[in-house]
Short mmCIF file of C-alpha atoms and ligand atoms in Angstrom, two decimals:
data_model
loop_
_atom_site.label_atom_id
_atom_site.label_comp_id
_atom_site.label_asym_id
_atom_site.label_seq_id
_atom_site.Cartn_x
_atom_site.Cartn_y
_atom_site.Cartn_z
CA UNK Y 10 -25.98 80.63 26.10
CA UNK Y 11 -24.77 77.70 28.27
CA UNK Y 12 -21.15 78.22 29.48
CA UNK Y 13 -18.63 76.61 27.36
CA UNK Y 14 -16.87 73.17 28.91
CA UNK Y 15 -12.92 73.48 29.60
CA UNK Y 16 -10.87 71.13 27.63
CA UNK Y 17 -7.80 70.89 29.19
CA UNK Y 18 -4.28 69.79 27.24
CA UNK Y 19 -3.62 67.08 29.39
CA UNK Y 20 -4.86 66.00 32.23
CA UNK Y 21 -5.02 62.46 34.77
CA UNK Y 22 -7.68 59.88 33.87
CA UNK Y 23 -8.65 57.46 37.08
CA UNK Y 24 -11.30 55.55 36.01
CA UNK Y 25 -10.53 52.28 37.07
CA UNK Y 26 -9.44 50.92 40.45
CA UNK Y 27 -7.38 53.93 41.49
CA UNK Y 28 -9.17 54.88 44.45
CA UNK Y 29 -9.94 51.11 45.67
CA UNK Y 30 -5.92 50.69 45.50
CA UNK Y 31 -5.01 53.98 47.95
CA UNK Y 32 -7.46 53.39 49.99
CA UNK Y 33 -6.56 50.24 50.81
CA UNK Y 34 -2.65 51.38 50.96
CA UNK Y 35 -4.31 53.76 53.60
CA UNK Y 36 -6.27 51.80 55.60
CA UNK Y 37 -3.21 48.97 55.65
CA UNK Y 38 -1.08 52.66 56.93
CA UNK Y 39 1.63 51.79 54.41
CA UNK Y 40 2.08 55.05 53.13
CA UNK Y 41 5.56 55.73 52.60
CA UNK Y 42 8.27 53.85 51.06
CA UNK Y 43 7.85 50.92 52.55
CA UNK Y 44 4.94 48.40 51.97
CA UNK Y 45 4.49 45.62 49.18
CA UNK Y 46 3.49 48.22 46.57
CA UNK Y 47 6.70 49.59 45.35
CA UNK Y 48 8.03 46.21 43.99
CA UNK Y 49 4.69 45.65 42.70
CA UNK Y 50 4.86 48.28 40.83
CA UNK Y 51 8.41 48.21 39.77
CA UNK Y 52 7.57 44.62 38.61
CA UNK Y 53 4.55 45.51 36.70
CA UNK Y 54 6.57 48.45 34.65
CA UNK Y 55 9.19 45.85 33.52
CA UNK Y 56 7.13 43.08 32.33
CA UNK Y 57 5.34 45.60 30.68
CA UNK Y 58 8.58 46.73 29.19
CA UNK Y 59 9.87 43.66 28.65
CA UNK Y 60 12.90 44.00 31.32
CA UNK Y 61 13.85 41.97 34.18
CA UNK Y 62 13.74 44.76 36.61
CA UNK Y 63 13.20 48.49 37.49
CA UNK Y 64 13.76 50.55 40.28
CA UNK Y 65 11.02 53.16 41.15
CA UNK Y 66 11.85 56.78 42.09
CA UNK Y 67 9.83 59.98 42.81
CA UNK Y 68 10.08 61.75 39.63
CA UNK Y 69 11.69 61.56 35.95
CA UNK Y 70 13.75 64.03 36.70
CA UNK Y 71 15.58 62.26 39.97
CA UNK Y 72 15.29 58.75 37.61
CA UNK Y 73 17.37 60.73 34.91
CA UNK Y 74 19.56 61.90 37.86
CA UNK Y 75 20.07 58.28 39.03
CA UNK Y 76 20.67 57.66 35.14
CA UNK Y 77 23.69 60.12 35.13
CA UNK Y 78 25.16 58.46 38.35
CA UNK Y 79 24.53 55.34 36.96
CA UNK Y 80 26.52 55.75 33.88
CA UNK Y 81 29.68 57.69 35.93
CA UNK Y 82 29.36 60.54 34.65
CA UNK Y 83 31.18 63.34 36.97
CA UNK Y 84 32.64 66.38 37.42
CA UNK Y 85 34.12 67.45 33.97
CA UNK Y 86 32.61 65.30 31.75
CA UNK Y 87 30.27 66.39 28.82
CA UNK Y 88 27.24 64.77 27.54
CA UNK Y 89 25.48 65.20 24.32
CA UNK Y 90 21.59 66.18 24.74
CA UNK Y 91 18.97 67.34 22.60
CA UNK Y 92 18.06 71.24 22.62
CA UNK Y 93 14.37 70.84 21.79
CA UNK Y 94 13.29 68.75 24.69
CA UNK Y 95 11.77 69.83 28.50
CA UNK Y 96 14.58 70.93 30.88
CA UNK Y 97 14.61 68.02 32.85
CA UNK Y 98 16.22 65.64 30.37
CA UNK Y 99 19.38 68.48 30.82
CA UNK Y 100 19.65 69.83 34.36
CA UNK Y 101 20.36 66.08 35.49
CA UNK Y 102 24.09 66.85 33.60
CA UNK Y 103 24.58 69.86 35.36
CA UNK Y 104 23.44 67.76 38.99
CA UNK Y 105 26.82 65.35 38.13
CA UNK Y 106 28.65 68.46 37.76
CA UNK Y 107 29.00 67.78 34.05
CA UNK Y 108 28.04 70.34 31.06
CA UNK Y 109 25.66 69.53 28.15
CA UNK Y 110 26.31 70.06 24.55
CA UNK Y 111 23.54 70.68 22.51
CA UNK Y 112 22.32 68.93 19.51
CA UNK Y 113 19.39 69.81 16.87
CA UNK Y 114 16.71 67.65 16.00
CA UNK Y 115 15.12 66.07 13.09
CA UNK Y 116 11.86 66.04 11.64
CA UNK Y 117 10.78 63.37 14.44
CA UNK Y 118 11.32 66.46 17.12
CA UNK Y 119 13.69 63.82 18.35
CA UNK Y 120 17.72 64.24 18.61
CA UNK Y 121 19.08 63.95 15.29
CA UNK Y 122 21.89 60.71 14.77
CA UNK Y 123 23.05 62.46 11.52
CA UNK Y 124 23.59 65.96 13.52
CA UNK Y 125 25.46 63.97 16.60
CA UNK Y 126 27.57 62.30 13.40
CA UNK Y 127 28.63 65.63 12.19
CA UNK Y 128 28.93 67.10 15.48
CA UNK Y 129 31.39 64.19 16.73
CA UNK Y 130 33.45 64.01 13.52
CA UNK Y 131 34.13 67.91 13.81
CA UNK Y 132 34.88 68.17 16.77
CA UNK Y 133 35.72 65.25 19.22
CA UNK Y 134 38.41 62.34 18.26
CA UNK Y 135 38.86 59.01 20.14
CA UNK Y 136 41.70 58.90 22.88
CA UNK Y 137 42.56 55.41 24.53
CA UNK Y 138 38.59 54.54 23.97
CA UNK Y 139 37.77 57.97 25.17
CA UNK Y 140 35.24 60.05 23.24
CA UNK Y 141 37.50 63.62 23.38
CA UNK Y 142 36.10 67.40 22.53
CA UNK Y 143 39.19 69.00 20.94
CA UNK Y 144 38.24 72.41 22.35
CA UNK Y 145 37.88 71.39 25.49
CA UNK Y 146 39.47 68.81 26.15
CA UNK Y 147 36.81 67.29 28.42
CA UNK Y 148 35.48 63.23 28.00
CA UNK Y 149 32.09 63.39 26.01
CA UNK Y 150 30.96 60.11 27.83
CA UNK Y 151 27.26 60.13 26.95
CA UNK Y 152 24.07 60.93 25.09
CA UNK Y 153 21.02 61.77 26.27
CA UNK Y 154 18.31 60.69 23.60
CA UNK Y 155 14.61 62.29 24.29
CA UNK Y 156 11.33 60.25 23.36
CA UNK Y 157 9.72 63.35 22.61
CA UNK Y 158 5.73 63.55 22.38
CA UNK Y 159 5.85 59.49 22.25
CA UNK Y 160 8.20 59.82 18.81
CA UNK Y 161 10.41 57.14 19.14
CA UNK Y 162 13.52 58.14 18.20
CA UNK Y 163 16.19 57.39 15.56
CA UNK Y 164 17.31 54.34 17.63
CA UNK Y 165 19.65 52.40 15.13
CA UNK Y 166 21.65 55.16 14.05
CA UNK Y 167 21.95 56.77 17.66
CA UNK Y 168 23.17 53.86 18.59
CA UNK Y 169 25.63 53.44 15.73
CA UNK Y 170 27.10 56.19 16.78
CA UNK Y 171 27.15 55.61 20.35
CA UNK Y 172 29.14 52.38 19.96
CA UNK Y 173 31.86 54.63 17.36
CA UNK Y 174 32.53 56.66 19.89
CA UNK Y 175 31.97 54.79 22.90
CA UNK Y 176 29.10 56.92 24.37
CA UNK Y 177 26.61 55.83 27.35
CA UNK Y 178 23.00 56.01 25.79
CA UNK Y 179 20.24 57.41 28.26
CA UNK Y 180 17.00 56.96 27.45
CA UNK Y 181 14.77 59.62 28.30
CA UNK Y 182 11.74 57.70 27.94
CA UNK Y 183 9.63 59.91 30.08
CA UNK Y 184 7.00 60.70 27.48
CA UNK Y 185 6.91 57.24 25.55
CA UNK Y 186 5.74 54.29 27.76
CA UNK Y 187 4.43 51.98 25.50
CA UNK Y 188 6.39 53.13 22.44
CA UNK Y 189 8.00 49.90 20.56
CA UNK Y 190 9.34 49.46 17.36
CA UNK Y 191 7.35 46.72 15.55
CA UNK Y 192 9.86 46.48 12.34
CA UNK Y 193 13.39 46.81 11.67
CA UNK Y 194 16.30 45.73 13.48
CA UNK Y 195 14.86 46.71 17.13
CA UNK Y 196 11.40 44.97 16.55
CA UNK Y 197 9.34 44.53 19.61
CA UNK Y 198 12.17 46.39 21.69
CA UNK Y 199 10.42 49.65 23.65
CA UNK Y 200 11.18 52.87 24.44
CA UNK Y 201 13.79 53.09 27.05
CA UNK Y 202 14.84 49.31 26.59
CA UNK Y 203 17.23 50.00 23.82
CA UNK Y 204 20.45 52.32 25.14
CA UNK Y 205 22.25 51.36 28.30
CA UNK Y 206 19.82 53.74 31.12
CA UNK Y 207 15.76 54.53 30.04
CA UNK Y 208 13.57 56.81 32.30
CA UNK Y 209 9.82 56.99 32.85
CA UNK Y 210 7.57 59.50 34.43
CA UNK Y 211 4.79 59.00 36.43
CA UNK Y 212 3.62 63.65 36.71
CA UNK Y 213 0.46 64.29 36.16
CA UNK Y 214 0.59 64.72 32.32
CA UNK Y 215 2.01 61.55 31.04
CA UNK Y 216 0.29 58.99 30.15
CA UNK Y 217 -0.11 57.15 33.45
CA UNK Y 218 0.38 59.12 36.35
CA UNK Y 219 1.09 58.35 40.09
CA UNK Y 220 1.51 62.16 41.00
CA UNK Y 221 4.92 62.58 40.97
CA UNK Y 222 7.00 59.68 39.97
CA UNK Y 223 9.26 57.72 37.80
CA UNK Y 224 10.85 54.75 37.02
CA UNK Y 225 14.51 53.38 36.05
CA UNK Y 226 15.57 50.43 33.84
CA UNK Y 227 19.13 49.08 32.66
CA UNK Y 228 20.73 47.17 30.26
CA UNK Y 229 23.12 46.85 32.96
CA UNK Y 230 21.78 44.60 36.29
CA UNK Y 231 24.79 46.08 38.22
CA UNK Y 232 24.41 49.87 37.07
CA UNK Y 233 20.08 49.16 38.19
CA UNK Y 234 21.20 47.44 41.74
CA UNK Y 235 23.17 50.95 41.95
CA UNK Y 236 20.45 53.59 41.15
CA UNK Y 237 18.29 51.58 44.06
CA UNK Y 238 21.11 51.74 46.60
CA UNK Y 239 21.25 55.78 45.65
CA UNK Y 240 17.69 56.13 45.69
CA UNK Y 241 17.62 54.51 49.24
CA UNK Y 242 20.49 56.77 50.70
CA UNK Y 243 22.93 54.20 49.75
CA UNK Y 244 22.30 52.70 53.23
CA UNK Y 245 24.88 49.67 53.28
CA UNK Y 246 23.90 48.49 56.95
CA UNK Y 247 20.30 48.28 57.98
CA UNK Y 248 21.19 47.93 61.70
CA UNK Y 249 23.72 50.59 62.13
CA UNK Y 250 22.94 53.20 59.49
CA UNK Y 251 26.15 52.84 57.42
CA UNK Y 252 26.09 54.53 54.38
CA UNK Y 253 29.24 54.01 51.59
CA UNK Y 254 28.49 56.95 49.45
CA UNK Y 255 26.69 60.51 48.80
CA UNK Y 256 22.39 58.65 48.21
CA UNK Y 257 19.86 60.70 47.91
CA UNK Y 258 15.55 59.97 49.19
CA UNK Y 259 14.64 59.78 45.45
CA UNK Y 260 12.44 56.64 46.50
CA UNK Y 261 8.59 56.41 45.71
CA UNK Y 262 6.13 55.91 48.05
CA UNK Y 263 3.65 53.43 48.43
CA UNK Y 264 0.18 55.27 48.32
CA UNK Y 265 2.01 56.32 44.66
CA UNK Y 266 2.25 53.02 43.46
CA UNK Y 267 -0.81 51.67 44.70
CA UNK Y 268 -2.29 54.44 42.03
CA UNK Y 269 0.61 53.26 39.59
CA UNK Y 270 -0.68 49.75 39.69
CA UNK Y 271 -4.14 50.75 38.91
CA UNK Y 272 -3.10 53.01 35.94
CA UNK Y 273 -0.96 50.01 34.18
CA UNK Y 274 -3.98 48.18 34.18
CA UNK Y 275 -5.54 50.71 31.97
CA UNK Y 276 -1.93 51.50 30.00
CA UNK Y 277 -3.12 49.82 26.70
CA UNK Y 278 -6.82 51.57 26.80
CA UNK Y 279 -5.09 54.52 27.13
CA UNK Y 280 -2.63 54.27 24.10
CA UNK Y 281 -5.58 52.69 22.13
CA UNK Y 282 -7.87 55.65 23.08
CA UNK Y 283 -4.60 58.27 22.28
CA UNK Y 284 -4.00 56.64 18.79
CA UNK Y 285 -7.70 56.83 17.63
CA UNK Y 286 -7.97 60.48 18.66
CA UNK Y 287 -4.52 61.52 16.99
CA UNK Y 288 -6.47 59.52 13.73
CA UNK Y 289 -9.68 61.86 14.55
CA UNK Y 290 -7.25 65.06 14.26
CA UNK Y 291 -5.32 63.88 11.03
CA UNK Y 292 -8.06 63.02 8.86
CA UNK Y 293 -9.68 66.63 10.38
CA UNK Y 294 -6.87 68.86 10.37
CA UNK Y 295 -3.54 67.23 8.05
CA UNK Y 296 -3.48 69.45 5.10
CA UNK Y 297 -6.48 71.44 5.65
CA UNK Y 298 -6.98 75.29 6.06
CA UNK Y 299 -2.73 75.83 6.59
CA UNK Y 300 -2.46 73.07 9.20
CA UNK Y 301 -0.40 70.00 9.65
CA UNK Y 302 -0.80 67.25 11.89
CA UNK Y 303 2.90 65.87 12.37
CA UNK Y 304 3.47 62.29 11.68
CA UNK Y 305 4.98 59.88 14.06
CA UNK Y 306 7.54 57.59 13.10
CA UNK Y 307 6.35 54.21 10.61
CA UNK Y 308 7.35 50.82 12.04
CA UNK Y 309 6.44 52.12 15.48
CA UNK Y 310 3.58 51.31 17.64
CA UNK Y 311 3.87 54.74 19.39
CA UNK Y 312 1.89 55.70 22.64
CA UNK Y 313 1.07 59.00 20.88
CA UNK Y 314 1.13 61.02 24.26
CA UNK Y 315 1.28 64.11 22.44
CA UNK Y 316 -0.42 65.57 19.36
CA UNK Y 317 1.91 68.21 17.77
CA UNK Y 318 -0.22 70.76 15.44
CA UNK Y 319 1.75 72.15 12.35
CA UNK Y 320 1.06 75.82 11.63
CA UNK Y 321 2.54 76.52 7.48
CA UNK Y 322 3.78 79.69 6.96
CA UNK Y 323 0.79 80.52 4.23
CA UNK Y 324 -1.83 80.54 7.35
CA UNK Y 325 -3.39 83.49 8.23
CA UNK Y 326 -2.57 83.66 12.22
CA UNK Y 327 1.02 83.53 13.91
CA UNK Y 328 1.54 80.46 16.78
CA UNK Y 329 0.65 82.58 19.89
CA UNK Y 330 -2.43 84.47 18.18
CA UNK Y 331 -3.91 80.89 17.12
CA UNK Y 332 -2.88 79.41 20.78
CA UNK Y 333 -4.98 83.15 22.40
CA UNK Y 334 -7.62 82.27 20.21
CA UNK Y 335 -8.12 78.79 21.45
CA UNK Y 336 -7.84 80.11 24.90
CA UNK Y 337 -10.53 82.29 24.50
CA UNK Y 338 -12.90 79.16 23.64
CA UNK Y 339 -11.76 77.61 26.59
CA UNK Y 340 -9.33 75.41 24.74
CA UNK Y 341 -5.90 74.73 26.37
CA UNK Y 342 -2.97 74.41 24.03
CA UNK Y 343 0.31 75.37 24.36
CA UNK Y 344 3.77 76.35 22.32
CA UNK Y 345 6.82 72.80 22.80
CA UNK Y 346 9.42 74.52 25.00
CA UNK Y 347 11.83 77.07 24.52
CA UNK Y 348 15.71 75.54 23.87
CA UNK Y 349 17.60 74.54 26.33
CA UNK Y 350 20.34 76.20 24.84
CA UNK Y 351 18.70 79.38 25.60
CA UNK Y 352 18.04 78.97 28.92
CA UNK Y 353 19.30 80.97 31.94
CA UNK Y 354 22.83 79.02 32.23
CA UNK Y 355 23.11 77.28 29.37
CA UNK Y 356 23.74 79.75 26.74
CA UNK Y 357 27.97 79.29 26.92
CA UNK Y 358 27.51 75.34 26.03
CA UNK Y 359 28.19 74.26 22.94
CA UNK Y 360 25.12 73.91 20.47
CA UNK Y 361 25.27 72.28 17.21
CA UNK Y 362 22.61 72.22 14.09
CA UNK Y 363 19.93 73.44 16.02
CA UNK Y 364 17.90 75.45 12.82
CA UNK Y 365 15.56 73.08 12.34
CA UNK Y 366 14.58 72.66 15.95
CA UNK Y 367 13.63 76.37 16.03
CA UNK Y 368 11.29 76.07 12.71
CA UNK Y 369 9.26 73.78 14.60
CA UNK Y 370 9.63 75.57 17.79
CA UNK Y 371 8.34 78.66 16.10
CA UNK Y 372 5.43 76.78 13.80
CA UNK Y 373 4.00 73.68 16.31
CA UNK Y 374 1.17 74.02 18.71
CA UNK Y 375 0.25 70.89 21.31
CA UNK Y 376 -3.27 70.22 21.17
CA UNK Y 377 -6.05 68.57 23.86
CA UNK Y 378 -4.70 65.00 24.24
CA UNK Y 379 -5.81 64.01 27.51
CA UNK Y 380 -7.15 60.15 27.86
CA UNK Y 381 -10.28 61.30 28.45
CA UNK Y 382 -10.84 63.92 25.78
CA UNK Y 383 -14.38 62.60 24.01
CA UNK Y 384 -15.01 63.28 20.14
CA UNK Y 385 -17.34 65.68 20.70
CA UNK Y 386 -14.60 67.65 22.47
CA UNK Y 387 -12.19 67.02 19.79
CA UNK Y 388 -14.28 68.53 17.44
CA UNK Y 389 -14.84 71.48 18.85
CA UNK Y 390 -10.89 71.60 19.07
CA UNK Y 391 -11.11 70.90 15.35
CA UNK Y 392 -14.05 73.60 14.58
CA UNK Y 393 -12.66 76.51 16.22
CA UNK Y 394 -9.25 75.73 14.66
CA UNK Y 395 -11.26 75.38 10.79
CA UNK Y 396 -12.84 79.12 11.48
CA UNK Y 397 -9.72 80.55 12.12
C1 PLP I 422 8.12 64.93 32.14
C2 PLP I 422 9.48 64.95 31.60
C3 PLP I 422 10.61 64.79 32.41
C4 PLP I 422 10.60 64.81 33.89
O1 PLP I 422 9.70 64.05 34.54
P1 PLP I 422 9.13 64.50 35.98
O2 PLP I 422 8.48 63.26 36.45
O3 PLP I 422 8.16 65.63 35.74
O4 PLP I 422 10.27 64.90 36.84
C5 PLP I 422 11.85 64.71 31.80
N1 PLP I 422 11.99 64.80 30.48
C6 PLP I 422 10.94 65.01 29.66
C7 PLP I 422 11.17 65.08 28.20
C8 PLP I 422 9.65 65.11 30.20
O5 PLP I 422 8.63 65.33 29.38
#
């Protein structure tokens, strides 16, 4: 019997001029964060966004850091996150010495406007223009909102709610470049572009990758010219090495974005290649044999980064058996992430409505979605899964 081929959940595609651009990043011995590929790149993210600029950084999770610092939030303040999401959309509170209060999510996997609604009207009131938590006392000053698996989320009521109660919205776009509403009253808007701070990330799993990397844009040209001048150490003099605040080296390097450049121009093969493989699974696996394929949301021309499995209670196996099972025919899959809320640290925050976020938790397994994941591969994803 010939040895079974790995399929991997997700994993980097370079098959266009990836190699051509590094090498000649190399060869020119611009390799760190100077060079004429950073702005490229930065450039090339927000026309493809559909924003006037963007400042490049060396992961999500430092762009999401810059996002915090960007919107003033401090020592004291709260800020409303999502508890299903990947840590990194939260620690970035706890970096500005603020605390995160957790909110549930709804059938999207995304934060839930309806949950934040209730949440607010319980328990914060408005002060002088100042979102307030009675119990604590403390300024609720933003909202983190989480793009999860590509889903865009529930933009027009987030940010309903946002402007009630005079909250900062941070995109944490990470997982959804390429996600735009095509209807409604955000049409043509993308992921990230909407609330006042979005995030992308360039690791190795998203959909393009430069390694380790990420990208900021702003609704707010000041608040953007800041994240650069804390990304760059907030140098203020060139010559003399003055600095006028705390900065950070959060910048990206050049060899990254030459890769970054070459992975735009395959962005919308990509998407294309991720929506016609979630289609493969749905009309294979959506209501067959105890499984669910979970939707994405309508009037949405998502980036589908992530396909999200359904398990109903009636099937036969429990998550982790089906996800052992796959992993025994070489087929990589995994659980979405534990809550934040029940993470080392976190479990004193505040939580709100967070049941429904666990049923999915407990029922949803990620399958192979990698950009180059052939049919023949996807079937064999979807046969092993049928004979369960
Ligand atoms: C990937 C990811 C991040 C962090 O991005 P890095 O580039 O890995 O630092 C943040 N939030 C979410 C939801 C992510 O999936």
């Amino acid at each position: 019997m010939t040895e079974k081929k790995f399929i991997p959940l997700s994993v980097p595609n370079f098959c266009g001029n990836e190699k051509k651009y590094v090498n000649d990043a190399v060869v020119s011995e611009w390799v760190s964060t100077g060079g004429s590929l950073v702005p490229k790149f930065e450039q090339a993210v927000a026309d493809y966004v559909g924003m006037p600029g963007a400042v490049a950084c060396n992961s999500g999770t430092s762009g999401l850091h810059l996002a915090m610092m960007m919107a003033g939030v401090g020592r004291g303040d709260e800020v409303l996150v999502p508890t299903l999401t990947f840590i990194a959309a939260v620690n970035p509170v706890r970096y500005a010495g603020a605390q995160p209060i957790f909110i549930g999510c709804g059938d999207s996997l995304c934060i839930c406007p309806t949950l934040v609604e209730e949440y607010l009207a319980q328990n914060a009131e408005m002060r002088d223009g100042k979102c307030i938590n009675k119990h604590t006392g403390a300024h609720i000053k933003a909202m983190v909102v989480v793009h999860v698996f590509g889903n865009m989320a529930s933009m027009p009521g987030l940010m309903r709610v946002a402007k009630q109660y005079n909250l900062t919205v941070i995109e944490d776009a990470t997982e959804a470049l390429g996600t735009r509403y095509t209807e409604g009253e955000y049409a043509g808007k993308m992921a990230g572009t909407i609330g006042d701070v979005g995030v992308y990330s360039f690791n190795g799993n998203k959909i393009i990758t430069t390694g380790s990397g990420g990208m900021v844009v702003s609704n707010h040209p000041d608040w953007l010219a800041h994240a650069k001048h804390l990304s760059t150490q907030a140098k203020s003099d060139e010559l003399n090495y003055m600095h006028d605040e705390v900065g950070y080296n959060y910048r990206l390097t050049n060899l990254q974005a030459a890769l970054g450049l070459a992975q735009m121009e395959q962005l919308e093969n990509f998407i294309a290649h991720k929506n016609e493989m979630y289609a493969f699974y749905f009309e294979k696996l959506n209501g067959k044999h105890g499984y669910g394929i979970m939707p994405f949301r309508e009037g949405v021309r998502s980036n589908r980064w992530f396909y999200s499995l359904y398990v109903y209670d009636e099937h036969p196996m429990k998550r982790d058996d089906i996800i052992r099972a796959l992993a025994e025919e070489k087929i990589q899959t995994r659980p979405i992430w534990g809550l934040i809320q029940d993470q080392a640290d976190y479990p004193k925050n505040e939580h709100y409505g967070e049941d429904l976020a666990r049923h999915y938790l407990a029922r949803i397994v990620n399958l192979p979605c990698s950009t180059s994941l052939t049919r023949e591969d996807a079937q064999r994803v979807v046969d092993t899964l049928l004979a369960l």
